[in-house]
Amino acid sequence: MKNRPAAQARPRPRQDPPIIAVCYDFDGTLSPRNMQEYDYIPKLRLSSRKFWREAQERAREQGADEIHSYMRLMLEKATPASGVQITKKAFIDYGRTIPLFPGVKSWFPRMNAFGSRLGASVRHFIISSGIREMILGTPIAGEFERIYASSFMFDQNGVAYWPALALNFTTKTQFLFRINKGVLDPWDDSRINDFIPMAERPVPFSRMIYIGDGTTDIPCMKLVKEQRGYSIAVFPPGPGKKAVAERLRGENRVNFTAPADYRAGRPLDLQVKATLRKIMAEYALLGGEKK
């Protein structure tokens, strides 16, 4: 009796379509400055420099995190005499005044369509130390799968009274792991530390792109790059801005640098499209495996 051929291993099922996560900082990445500087701080009749200096000084005096410090200061400064509102609606309205870099509004549908042509599902995430409620007021808020950002608790009248979530440059990395494991809700701590085999994670780091602008993004940039994903440092116009991004590349913290110009055909557009093609080529070579 002839020997039967050895049974072949069953191919690993493909994820159809594979998810590619593009993660963004906000301030300095999608918008030129800190979001509080466009409407909220001017309403206080303070300079931005004075507001941030006071937040930093308080953090040093109290041994506090700077994000908690500035959030507390935002609540304190909004006295009845100031006339500045700190309701959820007011924060959303402040967000409506935030300008965006060129091409940002058309970027998301463009990348979604490009990814779809490659056979991928491109999903966008914000990971920011700024205020979530302000980001919700921007015209691009609906483009994101999740907006992970610092946020407030609100009382029964919709008035902010306490920080609900504060993201600093190291805690931002937590949300990369949430995306990686598919545990997307910030309050869900029951599963984030569970062991999930790499092959079962919905978004491996090798299918992540992180776009940020500076030192507060370094932990996220480095983590994604070290885990075989891709990090890009963007820079606005201005003297010395490009040098900051190039230093990050020289220190092996990012893969690429580009001006913060999101229009079609510009360097950032070309870099991200090339990266999407590379990710999908590797996915095809691996037979759809999550590695």
Short mmCIF file of the C-alpha atoms (twelve columns), coordinates in Angstrom:
data_MODEL
# 
_entry.id   MODEL 
# 
loop_
_atom_site.group_PDB 
_atom_site.id 
_atom_site.type_symbol 
_atom_site.label_atom_id 
_atom_site.label_alt_id 
_atom_site.label_comp_id 
_atom_site.label_asym_id 
_atom_site.label_seq_id 
_atom_site.Cartn_x 
_atom_site.Cartn_y 
_atom_site.Cartn_z 
_atom_site.pdbx_PDB_model_num 
ATOM 1   C CA . MET A 1   0.000   0.000  0.000  1 
ATOM 2   C CA . LYS A 2   1.448   3.353  -1.029 1 
ATOM 3   C CA . ASN A 3   2.202   5.895  1.615  1 
ATOM 4   C CA . ARG A 4   -0.295  8.724  1.732  1 
ATOM 5   C CA . PRO A 5   1.140   12.171 1.161  1 
ATOM 6   C CA . ALA A 6   1.752   14.122 4.346  1 
ATOM 7   C CA . ALA A 7   -1.149  16.348 5.291  1 
ATOM 8   C CA . GLN A 8   -0.473  19.976 4.464  1 
ATOM 9   C CA . ALA A 9   -0.883  22.641 7.104  1 
ATOM 10  C CA . ARG A 10  -4.126  24.530 6.713  1 
ATOM 11  C CA . PRO A 11  -3.444  28.065 5.515  1 
ATOM 12  C CA . ARG A 12  -4.057  30.791 8.041  1 
ATOM 13  C CA . PRO A 13  -7.337  32.519 7.211  1 
ATOM 14  C CA . ARG A 14  -7.030  35.949 5.668  1 
ATOM 15  C CA . GLN A 15  -8.519  38.979 7.330  1 
ATOM 16  C CA . ASP A 16  -10.706 40.432 4.609  1 
ATOM 17  C CA . PRO A 17  -9.851  43.176 4.037  1 
ATOM 18  C CA . PRO A 18  -6.746  43.682 6.210  1 
ATOM 19  C CA . ILE A 19  -6.869  46.769 8.424  1 
ATOM 20  C CA . ILE A 20  -4.141  49.398 8.199  1 
ATOM 21  C CA . ALA A 21  -4.236  51.917 11.076 1 
ATOM 22  C CA . VAL A 22  -2.982  55.443 10.452 1 
ATOM 23  C CA . CYS A 23  -2.535  57.218 13.802 1 
ATOM 24  C CA . TYR A 24  -2.095  60.972 14.174 1 
ATOM 25  C CA . ASP A 25  -1.100  63.446 16.793 1 
ATOM 26  C CA . PHE A 26  -3.209  66.600 16.412 1 
ATOM 27  C CA . ASP A 27  -1.491  69.815 17.539 1 
ATOM 28  C CA . GLY A 28  1.375   70.574 15.163 1 
ATOM 29  C CA . THR A 29  0.491   67.550 13.047 1 
ATOM 30  C CA . LEU A 30  -2.950  68.228 11.577 1 
ATOM 31  C CA . SER A 31  -3.192  71.815 12.850 1 
ATOM 32  C CA . PRO A 32  -0.398  74.410 13.126 1 
ATOM 33  C CA . ARG A 33  -0.562  75.226 16.863 1 
ATOM 34  C CA . ASN A 34  -2.004  74.066 20.180 1 
ATOM 35  C CA . MET A 35  -5.776  73.973 19.812 1 
ATOM 36  C CA . GLN A 36  -6.394  76.071 22.944 1 
ATOM 37  C CA . GLU A 37  -4.600  79.021 21.335 1 
ATOM 38  C CA . TYR A 38  -7.201  79.746 18.660 1 
ATOM 39  C CA . ASP A 39  -10.283 80.614 20.683 1 
ATOM 40  C CA . TYR A 40  -10.211 79.492 24.319 1 
ATOM 41  C CA . ILE A 41  -7.055  81.335 25.497 1 
ATOM 42  C CA . PRO A 42  -7.831  84.556 23.555 1 
ATOM 43  C CA . LYS A 43  -11.214 84.664 25.282 1 
ATOM 44  C CA . LEU A 44  -9.330  84.768 28.607 1 
ATOM 45  C CA . ARG A 45  -7.442  87.841 27.360 1 
ATOM 46  C CA . LEU A 46  -4.171  86.048 28.077 1 
ATOM 47  C CA . SER A 47  -1.213  85.414 25.853 1 
ATOM 48  C CA . SER A 48  -0.589  81.782 24.983 1 
ATOM 49  C CA . ARG A 49  2.926   82.132 26.363 1 
ATOM 50  C CA . LYS A 50  1.611   83.231 29.761 1 
ATOM 51  C CA . PHE A 51  -0.996  80.449 29.946 1 
ATOM 52  C CA . TRP A 52  1.472   77.643 29.164 1 
ATOM 53  C CA . ARG A 53  4.132   79.097 31.453 1 
ATOM 54  C CA . GLU A 54  1.661   79.135 34.347 1 
ATOM 55  C CA . ALA A 55  0.664   75.528 33.622 1 
ATOM 56  C CA . GLN A 56  4.319   74.440 33.574 1 
ATOM 57  C CA . GLU A 57  5.169   76.327 36.768 1 
ATOM 58  C CA . ARG A 58  2.237   74.769 38.593 1 
ATOM 59  C CA . ALA A 59  3.243   71.303 37.421 1 
ATOM 60  C CA . ARG A 60  6.743   71.835 38.852 1 
ATOM 61  C CA . GLU A 61  5.450   73.274 42.128 1 
ATOM 62  C CA . GLN A 62  2.918   70.488 42.672 1 
ATOM 63  C CA . GLY A 63  4.962   67.630 41.228 1 
ATOM 64  C CA . ALA A 64  2.155   67.158 38.730 1 
ATOM 65  C CA . ASP A 65  1.873   65.963 35.182 1 
ATOM 66  C CA . GLU A 66  1.786   68.933 32.796 1 
ATOM 67  C CA . ILE A 67  -1.343  67.664 31.054 1 
ATOM 68  C CA . HIS A 68  -3.304  67.529 34.322 1 
ATOM 69  C CA . SER A 69  -1.882  70.937 35.185 1 
ATOM 70  C CA . TYR A 70  -3.046  72.662 32.012 1 
ATOM 71  C CA . MET A 71  -6.460  70.976 32.165 1 
ATOM 72  C CA . ARG A 72  -6.977  72.134 35.742 1 
ATOM 73  C CA . LEU A 73  -5.872  75.626 34.753 1 
ATOM 74  C CA . MET A 74  -8.424  75.684 31.941 1 
ATOM 75  C CA . LEU A 75  -11.172 75.054 34.484 1 
ATOM 76  C CA . GLU A 76  -9.852  77.589 36.995 1 
ATOM 77  C CA . LYS A 77  -9.472  80.405 34.487 1 
ATOM 78  C CA . ALA A 78  -13.081 80.069 33.330 1 
ATOM 79  C CA . THR A 79  -14.530 82.126 36.189 1 
ATOM 80  C CA . PRO A 80  -17.938 83.814 35.966 1 
ATOM 81  C CA . ALA A 81  -16.103 87.134 35.640 1 
ATOM 82  C CA . SER A 82  -14.164 85.893 32.624 1 
ATOM 83  C CA . GLY A 83  -17.320 84.975 30.748 1 
ATOM 84  C CA . VAL A 84  -15.529 81.945 29.315 1 
ATOM 85  C CA . GLN A 85  -17.705 78.846 29.056 1 
ATOM 86  C CA . ILE A 86  -16.454 75.331 29.861 1 
ATOM 87  C CA . THR A 87  -19.481 73.332 28.824 1 
ATOM 88  C CA . LYS A 88  -19.176 70.435 26.408 1 
ATOM 89  C CA . LYS A 89  -20.931 72.538 23.772 1 
ATOM 90  C CA . ALA A 90  -18.510 75.418 24.337 1 
ATOM 91  C CA . PHE A 91  -15.474 73.166 23.883 1 
ATOM 92  C CA . ILE A 92  -16.944 71.813 20.648 1 
ATOM 93  C CA . ASP A 93  -17.546 75.394 19.500 1 
ATOM 94  C CA . TYR A 94  -13.923 76.303 20.319 1 
ATOM 95  C CA . GLY A 95  -12.908 73.443 18.057 1 
ATOM 96  C CA . ARG A 96  -14.784 74.934 15.119 1 
ATOM 97  C CA . THR A 97  -12.185 77.732 14.929 1 
ATOM 98  C CA . ILE A 98  -9.155  75.412 14.657 1 
ATOM 99  C CA . PRO A 99  -7.401  75.738 11.275 1 
ATOM 100 C CA . LEU A 100 -5.976  72.677 9.559  1 
ATOM 101 C CA . PHE A 101 -2.886  72.217 7.432  1 
ATOM 102 C CA . PRO A 102 -3.343  72.304 3.638  1 
ATOM 103 C CA . GLY A 103 -5.028  69.211 2.246  1 
ATOM 104 C CA . VAL A 104 -6.140  67.740 5.573  1 
ATOM 105 C CA . LYS A 105 -9.859  67.803 4.748  1 
ATOM 106 C CA . SER A 106 -9.400  65.825 1.525  1 
ATOM 107 C CA . TRP A 107 -6.694  63.537 2.942  1 
ATOM 108 C CA . PHE A 108 -8.894  60.926 4.614  1 
ATOM 109 C CA . PRO A 109 -11.213 60.010 1.721  1 
ATOM 110 C CA . ARG A 110 -8.181  60.042 -0.572 1 
ATOM 111 C CA . MET A 111 -6.244  57.568 1.586  1 
ATOM 112 C CA . ASN A 112 -9.344  55.434 2.128  1 
ATOM 113 C CA . ALA A 113 -9.890  55.155 -1.615 1 
ATOM 114 C CA . PHE A 114 -6.218  54.410 -2.284 1 
ATOM 115 C CA . GLY A 115 -6.157  51.714 0.390  1 
ATOM 116 C CA . SER A 116 -9.370  50.208 -0.956 1 
ATOM 117 C CA . ARG A 117 -7.800  49.888 -4.408 1 
ATOM 118 C CA . LEU A 118 -4.960  47.949 -2.775 1 
ATOM 119 C CA . GLY A 119 -7.427  45.665 -0.992 1 
ATOM 120 C CA . ALA A 120 -6.975  47.264 2.455  1 
ATOM 121 C CA . SER A 121 -9.288  48.961 4.930  1 
ATOM 122 C CA . VAL A 122 -7.527  52.158 6.050  1 
ATOM 123 C CA . ARG A 123 -8.701  53.358 9.461  1 
ATOM 124 C CA . HIS A 124 -7.697  56.622 11.096 1 
ATOM 125 C CA . PHE A 125 -7.101  57.301 14.804 1 
ATOM 126 C CA . ILE A 126 -6.231  60.438 16.778 1 
ATOM 127 C CA . ILE A 127 -3.855  60.049 19.745 1 
ATOM 128 C CA . SER A 128 -3.454  63.535 21.229 1 
ATOM 129 C CA . SER A 129 -2.702  65.368 24.455 1 
ATOM 130 C CA . GLY A 130 -5.157  68.039 23.340 1 
ATOM 131 C CA . ILE A 131 -8.835  68.245 24.254 1 
ATOM 132 C CA . ARG A 132 -11.109 65.625 22.727 1 
ATOM 133 C CA . GLU A 133 -14.189 67.824 22.830 1 
ATOM 134 C CA . MET A 134 -12.393 70.490 20.795 1 
ATOM 135 C CA . ILE A 135 -11.349 67.943 18.178 1 
ATOM 136 C CA . LEU A 136 -15.011 66.913 17.939 1 
ATOM 137 C CA . GLY A 137 -15.747 70.453 16.740 1 
ATOM 138 C CA . THR A 138 -13.408 70.232 13.759 1 
ATOM 139 C CA . PRO A 139 -14.725 69.333 10.296 1 
ATOM 140 C CA . ILE A 140 -12.638 66.135 10.235 1 
ATOM 141 C CA . ALA A 141 -13.935 64.613 13.495 1 
ATOM 142 C CA . GLY A 142 -16.107 62.122 11.641 1 
ATOM 143 C CA . GLU A 143 -13.133 60.679 9.752  1 
ATOM 144 C CA . PHE A 144 -11.706 58.857 12.776 1 
ATOM 145 C CA . GLU A 145 -12.392 55.374 14.058 1 
ATOM 146 C CA . ARG A 146 -11.534 56.677 17.537 1 
ATOM 147 C CA . ILE A 147 -10.397 60.027 18.926 1 
ATOM 148 C CA . TYR A 148 -8.083  59.324 21.856 1 
ATOM 149 C CA . ALA A 149 -7.360  62.624 23.567 1 
ATOM 150 C CA . SER A 150 -7.478  64.329 26.940 1 
ATOM 151 C CA . SER A 151 -11.060 64.971 27.991 1 
ATOM 152 C CA . PHE A 152 -13.214 66.243 30.830 1 
ATOM 153 C CA . MET A 153 -15.991 64.849 32.978 1 
ATOM 154 C CA . PHE A 154 -19.172 66.942 32.746 1 
ATOM 155 C CA . ASP A 155 -21.888 67.457 35.350 1 
ATOM 156 C CA . GLN A 156 -25.639 67.260 34.793 1 
ATOM 157 C CA . ASN A 157 -25.562 70.738 33.256 1 
ATOM 158 C CA . GLY A 158 -22.832 69.815 30.809 1 
ATOM 159 C CA . VAL A 159 -20.170 71.825 32.669 1 
ATOM 160 C CA . ALA A 160 -16.647 70.409 32.901 1 
ATOM 161 C CA . TYR A 161 -15.488 69.776 36.453 1 
ATOM 162 C CA . TRP A 162 -12.674 67.186 36.367 1 
ATOM 163 C CA . PRO A 163 -10.308 65.535 33.881 1 
ATOM 164 C CA . ALA A 164 -11.709 62.243 32.608 1 
ATOM 165 C CA . LEU A 165 -8.632  61.289 30.621 1 
ATOM 166 C CA . ALA A 166 -5.196  62.904 30.353 1 
ATOM 167 C CA . LEU A 167 -2.778  61.752 27.664 1 
ATOM 168 C CA . ASN A 168 0.875   62.644 28.030 1 
ATOM 169 C CA . PHE A 169 3.696   61.604 25.732 1 
ATOM 170 C CA . THR A 170 4.173   58.196 27.380 1 
ATOM 171 C CA . THR A 171 0.547   57.287 28.133 1 
ATOM 172 C CA . LYS A 172 -0.230  57.861 24.449 1 
ATOM 173 C CA . THR A 173 1.492   54.539 23.715 1 
ATOM 174 C CA . GLN A 174 -1.281  52.685 25.587 1 
ATOM 175 C CA . PHE A 175 -3.646  53.481 22.755 1 
ATOM 176 C CA . LEU A 176 -1.377  51.933 20.151 1 
ATOM 177 C CA . PHE A 177 -1.689  48.671 22.081 1 
ATOM 178 C CA . ARG A 178 -5.463  49.112 22.248 1 
ATOM 179 C CA . ILE A 179 -5.590  49.460 18.473 1 
ATOM 180 C CA . ASN A 180 -3.207  46.524 18.083 1 
ATOM 181 C CA . LYS A 181 -5.371  44.264 20.270 1 
ATOM 182 C CA . GLY A 182 -8.759  45.606 19.230 1 
ATOM 183 C CA . VAL A 183 -9.585  46.779 22.775 1 
ATOM 184 C CA . LEU A 184 -10.666 50.241 21.678 1 
ATOM 185 C CA . ASP A 185 -12.663 51.656 24.608 1 
ATOM 186 C CA . PRO A 186 -10.487 53.677 27.047 1 
ATOM 187 C CA . TRP A 187 -12.479 52.416 30.044 1 
ATOM 188 C CA . ASP A 188 -12.000 48.739 29.123 1 
ATOM 189 C CA . ASP A 189 -9.087  47.595 31.298 1 
ATOM 190 C CA . SER A 190 -10.344 44.035 31.622 1 
ATOM 191 C CA . ARG A 191 -8.782  42.827 28.361 1 
ATOM 192 C CA . ILE A 192 -5.934  45.188 27.548 1 
ATOM 193 C CA . ASN A 193 -3.385  43.119 29.498 1 
ATOM 194 C CA . ASP A 194 -4.741  39.753 28.356 1 
ATOM 195 C CA . PHE A 195 -2.405  37.629 26.276 1 
ATOM 196 C CA . ILE A 196 -3.544  37.698 22.661 1 
ATOM 197 C CA . PRO A 197 -1.435  35.723 20.172 1 
ATOM 198 C CA . MET A 198 0.091   37.945 17.496 1 
ATOM 199 C CA . ALA A 199 -1.801  36.106 14.759 1 
ATOM 200 C CA . GLU A 200 -5.123  36.980 16.414 1 
ATOM 201 C CA . ARG A 201 -4.525  40.713 16.845 1 
ATOM 202 C CA . PRO A 202 -6.634  42.735 14.410 1 
ATOM 203 C CA . VAL A 203 -3.967  45.368 13.657 1 
ATOM 204 C CA . PRO A 204 -0.346  44.202 13.970 1 
ATOM 205 C CA . PHE A 205 2.181   46.997 14.450 1 
ATOM 206 C CA . SER A 206 3.573   46.184 11.009 1 
ATOM 207 C CA . ARG A 207 0.305   47.562 9.619  1 
ATOM 208 C CA . MET A 208 0.463   50.842 11.544 1 
ATOM 209 C CA . ILE A 209 1.598   54.273 10.397 1 
ATOM 210 C CA . TYR A 210 2.166   56.963 13.044 1 
ATOM 211 C CA . ILE A 211 2.309   60.632 12.012 1 
ATOM 212 C CA . GLY A 212 3.491   63.209 14.554 1 
ATOM 213 C CA . ASP A 213 5.494   66.391 14.782 1 
ATOM 214 C CA . GLY A 214 7.824   66.488 17.748 1 
ATOM 215 C CA . THR A 215 9.219   65.355 21.054 1 
ATOM 216 C CA . THR A 216 5.837   64.502 22.603 1 
ATOM 217 C CA . ASP A 217 5.398   61.895 19.863 1 
ATOM 218 C CA . ILE A 218 8.759   60.178 20.311 1 
ATOM 219 C CA . PRO A 219 7.539   57.212 22.431 1 
ATOM 220 C CA . CYS A 220 4.775   56.419 19.912 1 
ATOM 221 C CA . MET A 221 7.050   56.945 16.921 1 
ATOM 222 C CA . LYS A 222 9.759   54.747 18.378 1 
ATOM 223 C CA . LEU A 223 7.368   51.982 19.456 1 
ATOM 224 C CA . VAL A 224 5.712   51.722 16.047 1 
ATOM 225 C CA . LYS A 225 9.036   51.773 14.198 1 
ATOM 226 C CA . GLU A 226 10.652  49.177 16.471 1 
ATOM 227 C CA . GLN A 227 7.661   46.879 15.962 1 
ATOM 228 C CA . ARG A 228 8.117   46.999 12.160 1 
ATOM 229 C CA . GLY A 229 5.546   49.705 11.557 1 
ATOM 230 C CA . TYR A 230 6.217   53.122 10.049 1 
ATOM 231 C CA . SER A 231 6.633   56.533 11.689 1 
ATOM 232 C CA . ILE A 232 6.655   59.898 9.944  1 
ATOM 233 C CA . ALA A 233 7.692   63.246 11.442 1 
ATOM 234 C CA . VAL A 234 5.956   66.202 9.821  1 
ATOM 235 C CA . PHE A 235 7.062   69.813 10.138 1 
ATOM 236 C CA . PRO A 236 5.360   73.161 9.480  1 
ATOM 237 C CA . PRO A 237 6.902   76.053 7.554  1 
ATOM 238 C CA . GLY A 238 9.379   78.109 9.536  1 
ATOM 239 C CA . PRO A 239 13.044  78.337 10.451 1 
ATOM 240 C CA . GLY A 240 14.415  75.330 12.296 1 
ATOM 241 C CA . LYS A 241 11.237  73.256 11.958 1 
ATOM 242 C CA . LYS A 242 12.657  70.841 9.401  1 
ATOM 243 C CA . ALA A 243 15.795  70.372 11.513 1 
ATOM 244 C CA . VAL A 244 13.702  69.037 14.422 1 
ATOM 245 C CA . ALA A 245 12.142  66.387 12.192 1 
ATOM 246 C CA . GLU A 246 15.456  65.487 10.564 1 
ATOM 247 C CA . ARG A 247 17.023  65.040 13.989 1 
ATOM 248 C CA . LEU A 248 14.348  62.461 14.812 1 
ATOM 249 C CA . ARG A 249 15.231  60.583 11.655 1 
ATOM 250 C CA . GLY A 250 18.945  60.839 12.436 1 
ATOM 251 C CA . GLU A 251 18.242  59.339 15.867 1 
ATOM 252 C CA . ASN A 252 16.409  56.429 14.187 1 
ATOM 253 C CA . ARG A 253 13.075  57.358 15.755 1 
ATOM 254 C CA . VAL A 254 11.168  57.792 12.481 1 
ATOM 255 C CA . ASN A 255 11.304  56.317 9.002  1 
ATOM 256 C CA . PHE A 256 10.532  59.487 7.051  1 
ATOM 257 C CA . THR A 257 10.086  63.239 7.360  1 
ATOM 258 C CA . ALA A 258 7.855   65.520 5.301  1 
ATOM 259 C CA . PRO A 259 6.321   69.003 5.346  1 
ATOM 260 C CA . ALA A 260 2.895   69.111 7.024  1 
ATOM 261 C CA . ASP A 261 1.182   69.471 3.655  1 
ATOM 262 C CA . TYR A 262 -1.497  66.841 3.061  1 
ATOM 263 C CA . ARG A 263 -2.385  67.776 -0.518 1 
ATOM 264 C CA . ALA A 264 -2.329  65.183 -3.292 1 
ATOM 265 C CA . GLY A 265 1.053   64.752 -4.935 1 
ATOM 266 C CA . ARG A 266 3.012   66.365 -2.094 1 
ATOM 267 C CA . PRO A 267 5.812   64.428 -0.317 1 
ATOM 268 C CA . LEU A 268 3.634   63.262 2.594  1 
ATOM 269 C CA . ASP A 269 0.921   62.015 0.250  1 
ATOM 270 C CA . LEU A 270 3.501   60.101 -1.798 1 
ATOM 271 C CA . GLN A 271 5.257   58.672 1.287  1 
ATOM 272 C CA . VAL A 272 2.073   57.335 2.851  1 
ATOM 273 C CA . LYS A 273 0.813   55.872 -0.420 1 
ATOM 274 C CA . ALA A 274 4.172   54.150 -0.961 1 
ATOM 275 C CA . THR A 275 4.005   52.813 2.598  1 
ATOM 276 C CA . LEU A 276 0.486   51.475 2.044  1 
ATOM 277 C CA . ARG A 277 1.708   49.691 -1.090 1 
ATOM 278 C CA . LYS A 278 4.656   48.213 0.826  1 
ATOM 279 C CA . ILE A 279 2.440   46.997 3.677  1 
ATOM 280 C CA . MET A 280 0.069   45.290 1.263  1 
ATOM 281 C CA . ALA A 281 2.921   43.742 -0.738 1 
ATOM 282 C CA . GLU A 282 4.319   42.207 2.465  1 
ATOM 283 C CA . TYR A 283 0.833   41.049 3.423  1 
ATOM 284 C CA . ALA A 284 0.478   39.276 0.074  1 
ATOM 285 C CA . LEU A 285 3.925   37.676 0.344  1 
ATOM 286 C CA . LEU A 286 3.040   36.296 3.775  1 
ATOM 287 C CA . GLY A 287 -0.190  34.823 2.461  1 
ATOM 288 C CA . GLY A 288 -2.329  37.126 4.539  1 
ATOM 289 C CA . GLU A 289 -0.604  36.315 7.827  1 
ATOM 290 C CA . LYS A 290 -0.646  38.864 10.633 1 
ATOM 291 C CA . LYS A 291 3.022   39.422 11.359 1 
# 
